mmCIF file of C-alpha atoms and ligand atoms in Angstrom:
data_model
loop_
_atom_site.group_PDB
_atom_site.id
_atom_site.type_symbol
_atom_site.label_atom_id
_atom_site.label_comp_id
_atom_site.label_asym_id
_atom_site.label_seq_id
_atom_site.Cartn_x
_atom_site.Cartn_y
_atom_site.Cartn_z
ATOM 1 C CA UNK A 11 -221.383 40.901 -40.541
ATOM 2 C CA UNK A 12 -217.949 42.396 -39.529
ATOM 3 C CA UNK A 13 -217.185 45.743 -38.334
ATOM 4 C CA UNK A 14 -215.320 46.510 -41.239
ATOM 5 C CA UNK A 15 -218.446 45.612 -43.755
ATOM 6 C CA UNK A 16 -220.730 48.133 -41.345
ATOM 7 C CA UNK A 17 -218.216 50.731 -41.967
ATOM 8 C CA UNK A 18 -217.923 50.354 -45.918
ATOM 9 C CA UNK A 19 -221.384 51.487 -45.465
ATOM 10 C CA UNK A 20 -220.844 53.988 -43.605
ATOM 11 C CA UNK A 21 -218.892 55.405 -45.953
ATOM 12 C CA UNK A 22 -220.814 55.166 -49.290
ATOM 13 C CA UNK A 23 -223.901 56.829 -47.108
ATOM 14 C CA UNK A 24 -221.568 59.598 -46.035
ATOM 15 C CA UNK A 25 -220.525 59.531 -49.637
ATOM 16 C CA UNK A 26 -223.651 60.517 -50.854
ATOM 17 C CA UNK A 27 -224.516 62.684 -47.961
ATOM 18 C CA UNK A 28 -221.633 65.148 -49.025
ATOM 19 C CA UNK A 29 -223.067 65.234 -52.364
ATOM 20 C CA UNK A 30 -226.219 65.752 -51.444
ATOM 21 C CA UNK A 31 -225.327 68.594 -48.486
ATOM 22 C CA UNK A 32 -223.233 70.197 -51.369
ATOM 23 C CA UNK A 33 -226.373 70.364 -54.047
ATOM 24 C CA UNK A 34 -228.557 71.595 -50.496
ATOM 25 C CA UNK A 35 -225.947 74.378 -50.440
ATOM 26 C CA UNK A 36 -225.643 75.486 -53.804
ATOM 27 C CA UNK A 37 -229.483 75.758 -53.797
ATOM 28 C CA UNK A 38 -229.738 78.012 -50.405
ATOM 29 C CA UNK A 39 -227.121 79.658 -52.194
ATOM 30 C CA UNK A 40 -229.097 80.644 -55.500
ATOM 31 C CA UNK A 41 -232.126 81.741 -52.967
ATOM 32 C CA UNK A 42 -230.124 83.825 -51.227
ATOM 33 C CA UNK A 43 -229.016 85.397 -54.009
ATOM 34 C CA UNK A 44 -232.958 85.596 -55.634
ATOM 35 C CA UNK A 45 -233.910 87.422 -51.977
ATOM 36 C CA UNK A 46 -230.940 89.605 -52.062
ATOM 37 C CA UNK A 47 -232.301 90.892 -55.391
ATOM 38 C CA UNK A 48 -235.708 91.325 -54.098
ATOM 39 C CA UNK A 49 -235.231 92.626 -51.058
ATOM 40 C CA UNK A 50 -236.140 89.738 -49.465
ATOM 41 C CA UNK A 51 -235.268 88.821 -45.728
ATOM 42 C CA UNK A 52 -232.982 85.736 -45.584
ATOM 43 C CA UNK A 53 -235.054 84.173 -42.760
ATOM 44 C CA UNK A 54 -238.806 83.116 -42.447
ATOM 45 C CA UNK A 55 -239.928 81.863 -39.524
ATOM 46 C CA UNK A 56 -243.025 80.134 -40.862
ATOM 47 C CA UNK A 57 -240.910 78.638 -43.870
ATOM 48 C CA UNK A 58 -238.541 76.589 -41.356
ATOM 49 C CA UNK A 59 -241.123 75.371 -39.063
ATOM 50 C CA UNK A 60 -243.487 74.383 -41.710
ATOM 51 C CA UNK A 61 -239.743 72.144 -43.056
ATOM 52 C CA UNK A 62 -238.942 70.857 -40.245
ATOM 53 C CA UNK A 63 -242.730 69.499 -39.536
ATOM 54 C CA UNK A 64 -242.180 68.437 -43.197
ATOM 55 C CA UNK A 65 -239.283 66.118 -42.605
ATOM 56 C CA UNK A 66 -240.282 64.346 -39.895
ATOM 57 C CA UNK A 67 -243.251 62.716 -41.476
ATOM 58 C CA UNK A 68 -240.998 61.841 -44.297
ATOM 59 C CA UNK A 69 -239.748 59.377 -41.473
ATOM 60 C CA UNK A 70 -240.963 55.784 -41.542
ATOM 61 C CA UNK A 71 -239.331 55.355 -37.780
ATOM 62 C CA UNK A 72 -241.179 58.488 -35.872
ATOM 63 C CA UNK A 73 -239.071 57.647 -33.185
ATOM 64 C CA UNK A 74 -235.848 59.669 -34.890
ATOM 65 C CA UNK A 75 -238.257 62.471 -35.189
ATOM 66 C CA UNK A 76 -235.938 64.459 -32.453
ATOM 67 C CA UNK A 77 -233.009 63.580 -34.084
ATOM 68 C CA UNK A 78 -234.279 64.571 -37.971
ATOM 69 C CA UNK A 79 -235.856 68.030 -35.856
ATOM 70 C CA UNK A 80 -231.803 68.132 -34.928
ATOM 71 C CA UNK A 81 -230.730 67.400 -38.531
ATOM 72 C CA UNK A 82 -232.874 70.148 -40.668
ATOM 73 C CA UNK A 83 -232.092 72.938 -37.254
ATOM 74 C CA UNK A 84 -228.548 72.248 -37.669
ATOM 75 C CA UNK A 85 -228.497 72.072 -41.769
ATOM 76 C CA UNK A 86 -230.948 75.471 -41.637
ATOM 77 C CA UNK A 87 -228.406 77.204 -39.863
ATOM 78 C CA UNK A 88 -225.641 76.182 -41.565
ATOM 79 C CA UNK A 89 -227.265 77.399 -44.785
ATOM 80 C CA UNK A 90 -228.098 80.547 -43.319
ATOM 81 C CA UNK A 91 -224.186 81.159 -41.923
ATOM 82 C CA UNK A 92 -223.564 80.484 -45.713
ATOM 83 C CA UNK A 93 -226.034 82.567 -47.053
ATOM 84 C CA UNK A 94 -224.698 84.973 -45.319
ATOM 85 C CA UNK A 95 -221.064 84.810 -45.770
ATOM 86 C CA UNK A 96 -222.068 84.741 -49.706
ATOM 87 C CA UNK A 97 -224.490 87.470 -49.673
ATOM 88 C CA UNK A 98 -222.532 89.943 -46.890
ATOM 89 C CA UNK A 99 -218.747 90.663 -45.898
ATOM 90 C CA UNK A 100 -220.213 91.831 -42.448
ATOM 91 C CA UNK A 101 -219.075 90.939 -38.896
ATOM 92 C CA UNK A 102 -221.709 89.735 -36.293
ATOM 93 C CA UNK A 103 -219.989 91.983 -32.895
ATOM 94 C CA UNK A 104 -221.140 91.031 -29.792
ATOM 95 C CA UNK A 105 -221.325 93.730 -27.241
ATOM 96 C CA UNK A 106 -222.660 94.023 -23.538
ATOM 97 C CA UNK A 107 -221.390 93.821 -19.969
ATOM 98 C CA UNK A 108 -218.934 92.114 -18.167
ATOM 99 C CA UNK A 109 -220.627 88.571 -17.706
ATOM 100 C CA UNK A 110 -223.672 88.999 -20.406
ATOM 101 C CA UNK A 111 -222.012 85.884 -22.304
ATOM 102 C CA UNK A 112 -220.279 87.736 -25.174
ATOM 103 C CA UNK A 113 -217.838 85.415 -26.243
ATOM 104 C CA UNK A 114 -220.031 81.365 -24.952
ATOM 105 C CA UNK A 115 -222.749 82.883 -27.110
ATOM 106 C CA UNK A 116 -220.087 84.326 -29.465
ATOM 107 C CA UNK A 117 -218.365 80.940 -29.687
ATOM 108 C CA UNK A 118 -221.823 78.715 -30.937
ATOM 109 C CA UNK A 119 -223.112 81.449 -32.694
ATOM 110 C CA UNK A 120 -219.730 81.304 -34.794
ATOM 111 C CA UNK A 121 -220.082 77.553 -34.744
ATOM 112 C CA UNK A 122 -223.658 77.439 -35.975
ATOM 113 C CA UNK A 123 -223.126 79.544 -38.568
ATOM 114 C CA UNK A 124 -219.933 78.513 -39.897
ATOM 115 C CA UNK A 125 -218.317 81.471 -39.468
ATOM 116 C CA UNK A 126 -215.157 82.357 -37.929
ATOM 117 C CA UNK A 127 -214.962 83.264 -34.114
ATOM 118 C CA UNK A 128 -212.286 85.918 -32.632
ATOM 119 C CA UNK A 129 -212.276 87.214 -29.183
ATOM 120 C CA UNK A 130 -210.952 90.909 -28.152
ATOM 121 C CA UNK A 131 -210.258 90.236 -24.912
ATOM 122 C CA UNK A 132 -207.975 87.005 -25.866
ATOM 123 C CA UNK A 133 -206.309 88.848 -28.717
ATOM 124 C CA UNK A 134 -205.307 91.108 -26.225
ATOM 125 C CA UNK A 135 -204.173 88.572 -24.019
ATOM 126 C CA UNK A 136 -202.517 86.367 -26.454
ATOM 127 C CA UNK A 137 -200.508 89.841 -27.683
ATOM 128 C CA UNK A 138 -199.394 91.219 -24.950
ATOM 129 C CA UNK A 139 -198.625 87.195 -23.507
ATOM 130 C CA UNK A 140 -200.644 88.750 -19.974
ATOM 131 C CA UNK A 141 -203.849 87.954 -18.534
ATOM 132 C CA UNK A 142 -206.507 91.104 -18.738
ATOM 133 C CA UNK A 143 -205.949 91.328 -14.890
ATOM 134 C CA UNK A 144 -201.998 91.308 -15.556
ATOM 135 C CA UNK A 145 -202.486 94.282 -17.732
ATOM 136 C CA UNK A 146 -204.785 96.087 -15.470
ATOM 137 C CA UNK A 147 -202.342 95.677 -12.520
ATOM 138 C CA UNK A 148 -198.876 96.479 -14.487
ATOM 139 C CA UNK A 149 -199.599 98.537 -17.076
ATOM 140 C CA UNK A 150 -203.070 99.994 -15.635
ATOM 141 C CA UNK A 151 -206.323 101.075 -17.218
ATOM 142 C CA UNK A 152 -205.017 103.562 -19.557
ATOM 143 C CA UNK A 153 -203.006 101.710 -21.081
ATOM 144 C CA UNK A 154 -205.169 98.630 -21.399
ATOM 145 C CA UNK A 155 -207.960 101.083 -23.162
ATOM 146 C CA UNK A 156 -204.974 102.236 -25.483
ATOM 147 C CA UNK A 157 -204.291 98.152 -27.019
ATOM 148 C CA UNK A 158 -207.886 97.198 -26.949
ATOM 149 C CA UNK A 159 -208.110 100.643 -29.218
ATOM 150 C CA UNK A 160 -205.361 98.936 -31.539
ATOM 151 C CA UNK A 161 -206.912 95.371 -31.320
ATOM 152 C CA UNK A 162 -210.176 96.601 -32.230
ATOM 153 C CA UNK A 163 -208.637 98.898 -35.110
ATOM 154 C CA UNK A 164 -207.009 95.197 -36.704
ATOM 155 C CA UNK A 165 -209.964 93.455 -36.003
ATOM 156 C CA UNK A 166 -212.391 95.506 -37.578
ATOM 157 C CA UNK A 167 -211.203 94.985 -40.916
ATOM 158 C CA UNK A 168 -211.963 91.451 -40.829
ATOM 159 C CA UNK A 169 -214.835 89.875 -42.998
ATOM 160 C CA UNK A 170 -217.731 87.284 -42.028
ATOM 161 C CA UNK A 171 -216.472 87.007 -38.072
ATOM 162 C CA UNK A 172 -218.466 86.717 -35.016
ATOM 163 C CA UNK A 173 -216.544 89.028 -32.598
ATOM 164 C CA UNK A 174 -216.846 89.102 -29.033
ATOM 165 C CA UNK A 175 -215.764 92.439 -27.818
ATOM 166 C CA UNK A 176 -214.602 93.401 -23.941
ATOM 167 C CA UNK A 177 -217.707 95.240 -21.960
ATOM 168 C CA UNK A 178 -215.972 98.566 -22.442
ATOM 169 C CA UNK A 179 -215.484 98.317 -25.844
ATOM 170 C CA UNK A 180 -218.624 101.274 -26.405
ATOM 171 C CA UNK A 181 -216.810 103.872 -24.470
ATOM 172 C CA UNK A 182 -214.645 104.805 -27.443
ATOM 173 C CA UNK A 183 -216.621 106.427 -30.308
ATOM 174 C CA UNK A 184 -213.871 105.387 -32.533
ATOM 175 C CA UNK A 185 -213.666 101.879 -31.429
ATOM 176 C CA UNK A 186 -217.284 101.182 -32.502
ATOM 177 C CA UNK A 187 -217.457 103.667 -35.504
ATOM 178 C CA UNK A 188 -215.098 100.960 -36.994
ATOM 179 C CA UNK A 189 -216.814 98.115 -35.859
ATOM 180 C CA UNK A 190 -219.920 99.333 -36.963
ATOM 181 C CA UNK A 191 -218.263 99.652 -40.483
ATOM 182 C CA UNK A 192 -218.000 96.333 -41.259
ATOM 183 C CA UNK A 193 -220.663 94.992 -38.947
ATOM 184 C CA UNK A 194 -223.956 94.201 -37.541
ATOM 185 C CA UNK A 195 -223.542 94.818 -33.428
ATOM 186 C CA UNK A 196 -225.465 93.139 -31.550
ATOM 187 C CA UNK A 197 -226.236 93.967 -27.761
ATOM 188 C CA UNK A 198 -226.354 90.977 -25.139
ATOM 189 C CA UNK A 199 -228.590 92.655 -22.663
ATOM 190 C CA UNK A 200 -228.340 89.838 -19.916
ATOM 191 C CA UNK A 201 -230.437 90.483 -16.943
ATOM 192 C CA UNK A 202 -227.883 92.260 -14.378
ATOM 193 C CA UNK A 203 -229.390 90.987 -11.285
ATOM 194 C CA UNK A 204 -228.340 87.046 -12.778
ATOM 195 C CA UNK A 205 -225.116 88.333 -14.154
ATOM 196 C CA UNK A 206 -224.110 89.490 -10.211
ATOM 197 C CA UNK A 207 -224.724 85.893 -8.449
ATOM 198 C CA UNK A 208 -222.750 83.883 -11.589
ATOM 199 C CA UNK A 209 -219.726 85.980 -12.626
ATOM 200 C CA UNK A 210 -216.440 85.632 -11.620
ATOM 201 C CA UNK A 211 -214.838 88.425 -10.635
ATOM 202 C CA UNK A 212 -211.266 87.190 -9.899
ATOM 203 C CA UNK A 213 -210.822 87.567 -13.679
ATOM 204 C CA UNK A 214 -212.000 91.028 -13.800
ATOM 205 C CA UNK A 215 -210.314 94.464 -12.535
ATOM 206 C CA UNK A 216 -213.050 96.696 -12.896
ATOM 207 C CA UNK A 217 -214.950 93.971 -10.144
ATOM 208 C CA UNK A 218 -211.813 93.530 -7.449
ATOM 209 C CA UNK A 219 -214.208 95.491 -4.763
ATOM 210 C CA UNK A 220 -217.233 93.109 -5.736
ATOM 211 C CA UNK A 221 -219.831 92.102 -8.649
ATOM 212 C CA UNK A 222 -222.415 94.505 -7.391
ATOM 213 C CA UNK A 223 -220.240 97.026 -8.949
ATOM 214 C CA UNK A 224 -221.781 95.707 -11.729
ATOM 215 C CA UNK A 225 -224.880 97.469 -11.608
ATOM 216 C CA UNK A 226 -223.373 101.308 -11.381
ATOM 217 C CA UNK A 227 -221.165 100.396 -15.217
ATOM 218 C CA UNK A 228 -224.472 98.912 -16.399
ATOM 219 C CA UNK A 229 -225.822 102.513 -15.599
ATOM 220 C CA UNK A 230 -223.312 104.358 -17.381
ATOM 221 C CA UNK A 231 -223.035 102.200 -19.937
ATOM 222 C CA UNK A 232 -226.282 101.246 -20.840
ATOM 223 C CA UNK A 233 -227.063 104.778 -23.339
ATOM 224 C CA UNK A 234 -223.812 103.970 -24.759
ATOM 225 C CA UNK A 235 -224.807 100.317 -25.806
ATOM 226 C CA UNK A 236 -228.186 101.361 -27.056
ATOM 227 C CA UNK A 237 -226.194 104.135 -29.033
ATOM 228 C CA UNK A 238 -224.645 101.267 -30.957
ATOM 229 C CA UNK A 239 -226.510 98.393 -31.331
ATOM 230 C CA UNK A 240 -228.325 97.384 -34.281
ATOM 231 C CA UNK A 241 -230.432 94.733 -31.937
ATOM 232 C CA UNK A 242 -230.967 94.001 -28.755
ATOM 233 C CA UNK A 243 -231.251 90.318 -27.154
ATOM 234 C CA UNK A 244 -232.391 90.984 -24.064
ATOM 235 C CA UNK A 245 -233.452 89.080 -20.856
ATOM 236 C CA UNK A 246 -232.503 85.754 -19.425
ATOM 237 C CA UNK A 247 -231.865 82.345 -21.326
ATOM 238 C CA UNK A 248 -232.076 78.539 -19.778
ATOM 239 C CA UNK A 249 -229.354 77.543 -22.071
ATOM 240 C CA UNK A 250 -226.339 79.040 -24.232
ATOM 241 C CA UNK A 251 -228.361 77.364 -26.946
ATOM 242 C CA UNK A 252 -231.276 79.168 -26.332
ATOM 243 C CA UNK A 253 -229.794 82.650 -26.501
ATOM 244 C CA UNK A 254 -227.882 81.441 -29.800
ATOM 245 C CA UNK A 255 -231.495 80.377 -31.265
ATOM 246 C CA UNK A 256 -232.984 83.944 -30.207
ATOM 247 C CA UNK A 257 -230.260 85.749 -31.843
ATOM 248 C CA UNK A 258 -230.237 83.730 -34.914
ATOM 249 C CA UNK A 259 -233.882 84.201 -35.423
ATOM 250 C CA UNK A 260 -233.158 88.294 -34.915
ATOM 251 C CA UNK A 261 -230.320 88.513 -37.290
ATOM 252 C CA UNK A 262 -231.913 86.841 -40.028
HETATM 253 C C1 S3P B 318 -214.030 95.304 -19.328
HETATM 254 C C2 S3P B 318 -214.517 94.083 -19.658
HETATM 255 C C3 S3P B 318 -213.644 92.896 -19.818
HETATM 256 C C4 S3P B 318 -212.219 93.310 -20.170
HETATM 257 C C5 S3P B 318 -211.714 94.331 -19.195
HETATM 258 C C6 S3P B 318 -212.588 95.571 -19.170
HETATM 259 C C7 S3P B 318 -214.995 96.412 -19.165
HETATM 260 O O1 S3P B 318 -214.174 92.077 -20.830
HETATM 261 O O2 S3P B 318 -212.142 93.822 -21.463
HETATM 262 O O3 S3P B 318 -211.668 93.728 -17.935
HETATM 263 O O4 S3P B 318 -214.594 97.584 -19.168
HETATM 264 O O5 S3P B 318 -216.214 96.140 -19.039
HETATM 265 P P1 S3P B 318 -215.513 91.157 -20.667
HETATM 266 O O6 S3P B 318 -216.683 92.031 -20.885
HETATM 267 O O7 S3P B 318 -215.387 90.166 -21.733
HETATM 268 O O8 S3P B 318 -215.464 90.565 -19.296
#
């Protein structure tokens, strides 16, 4: 058999893959809608572990177990990013310290859930065509709080985005009143001692006399992101992937 044959059926599996991810959509869609209506939550724990046990003795070859585990995870989220972009015009907004993983977590969250990622700190960056230490050192702190305040005030009116927000983001009232409008804020509590040994600092101002300056903002700031979060993921993860699976499980 040539290549060429192998791919032909490729195709026609993909074919009626699409088809049948399109009909698994629709579906999740219709539930979504049913729980919205009953005051349902969108998640259930039990539901998707009971599925996923489900589909893997469907297999005849247990050996793609993982991989079908992968499959359902992957089209699970995916239906619950959708569910959610149907159901809800709200933002996911990542806040937290310097370091707590705002915008890696930010990114796969996004990417899980099929929803659109924009960073704060790189708007800023991309509008002002300066690095956030460039800003900092020619235009100083003022002035850097006074575009993150105009940033934030275009980004806020944005629908169904995961936004990773700078660590000072919480200590303007007004820059998290409109956040908050349009969005569920979640805090990345990230364990301060960790953040310390692993961040770099080169990349942030507020750090130019050393990381364990890190643990005085945390202070301060700490009421202020408890003020505004609607939850709280806190502690250390192995992986990116395992904070992403923690926070999907508490937003939904
Ligand atoms: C800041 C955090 C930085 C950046 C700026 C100020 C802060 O963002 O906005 O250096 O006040 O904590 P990250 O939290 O993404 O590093």
């Amino acid at each position: 058999m040539d290549i060429n044959a192998l791919r032909t059926q490729i195709d026609q599996i993909d074919a009626e893959i699409v088809k049948l991810f399109e009909r698994r959509m629709q579906v999740a869609q219709e539930i979504a809608g049913y729980k919205k209506q009953n005051n349902l939550p969108l998640y259930d724990v039990g539901r998707e572990e009971t599925l996923l046990q489900s589909r893997t003795q469907m297999l005849q070859d247990a050996g793609l177990s993982p991989y079908v585990k992968q499959l359902f995870k992957t089209l699970m989220e995916l239906s619950k990013g959708y569910q959610h972009r149907m159901t809800s015009e709200k933002n996911i907004v990542l806040i937290g310290l310097m370091g707590s993983g705002k915008s890696s977590k930010g990114k796969l969250l996004a990417e899980r859930l099929g929803m659109r990622f924009v960073d704060v700190d790189e708007e800023i960056e991309r509008t002002q065509g300066m690095t956030i230490a460039e800003i900092f050192e020619h235009k100083g702190k003022i002035a850097f709080r006074e575009i993150e305040h105009k940033i934030i005030a275009d980004i806020s009116g944005e629908k169904r985005c995961v936004i990773s927000t700078g660590g000072g983001v919480v200590l303007s009232e007004t820059n998290m009143k409109k956040l908050k409008e349009n969005g569920t804020v979640v805090f990345l509590n990230r364990d301060v001692d960790a953040t310390v040994k692993t961040i770099d600092t080169d990349a942030r101002p507020l750090l130019k006399d050393g990381a364990q300056k890190l643990f005085e903002i945390y202070d301060d700031r700490l009421p202020l992101y408890r003020k505004w979060q609607d939850i709280e993921i806190a502690g250390e993860f192995k992986t990116v992937e395992d904070a992403v699976d923690k926070m999907i499980g508490e937003l939904f």
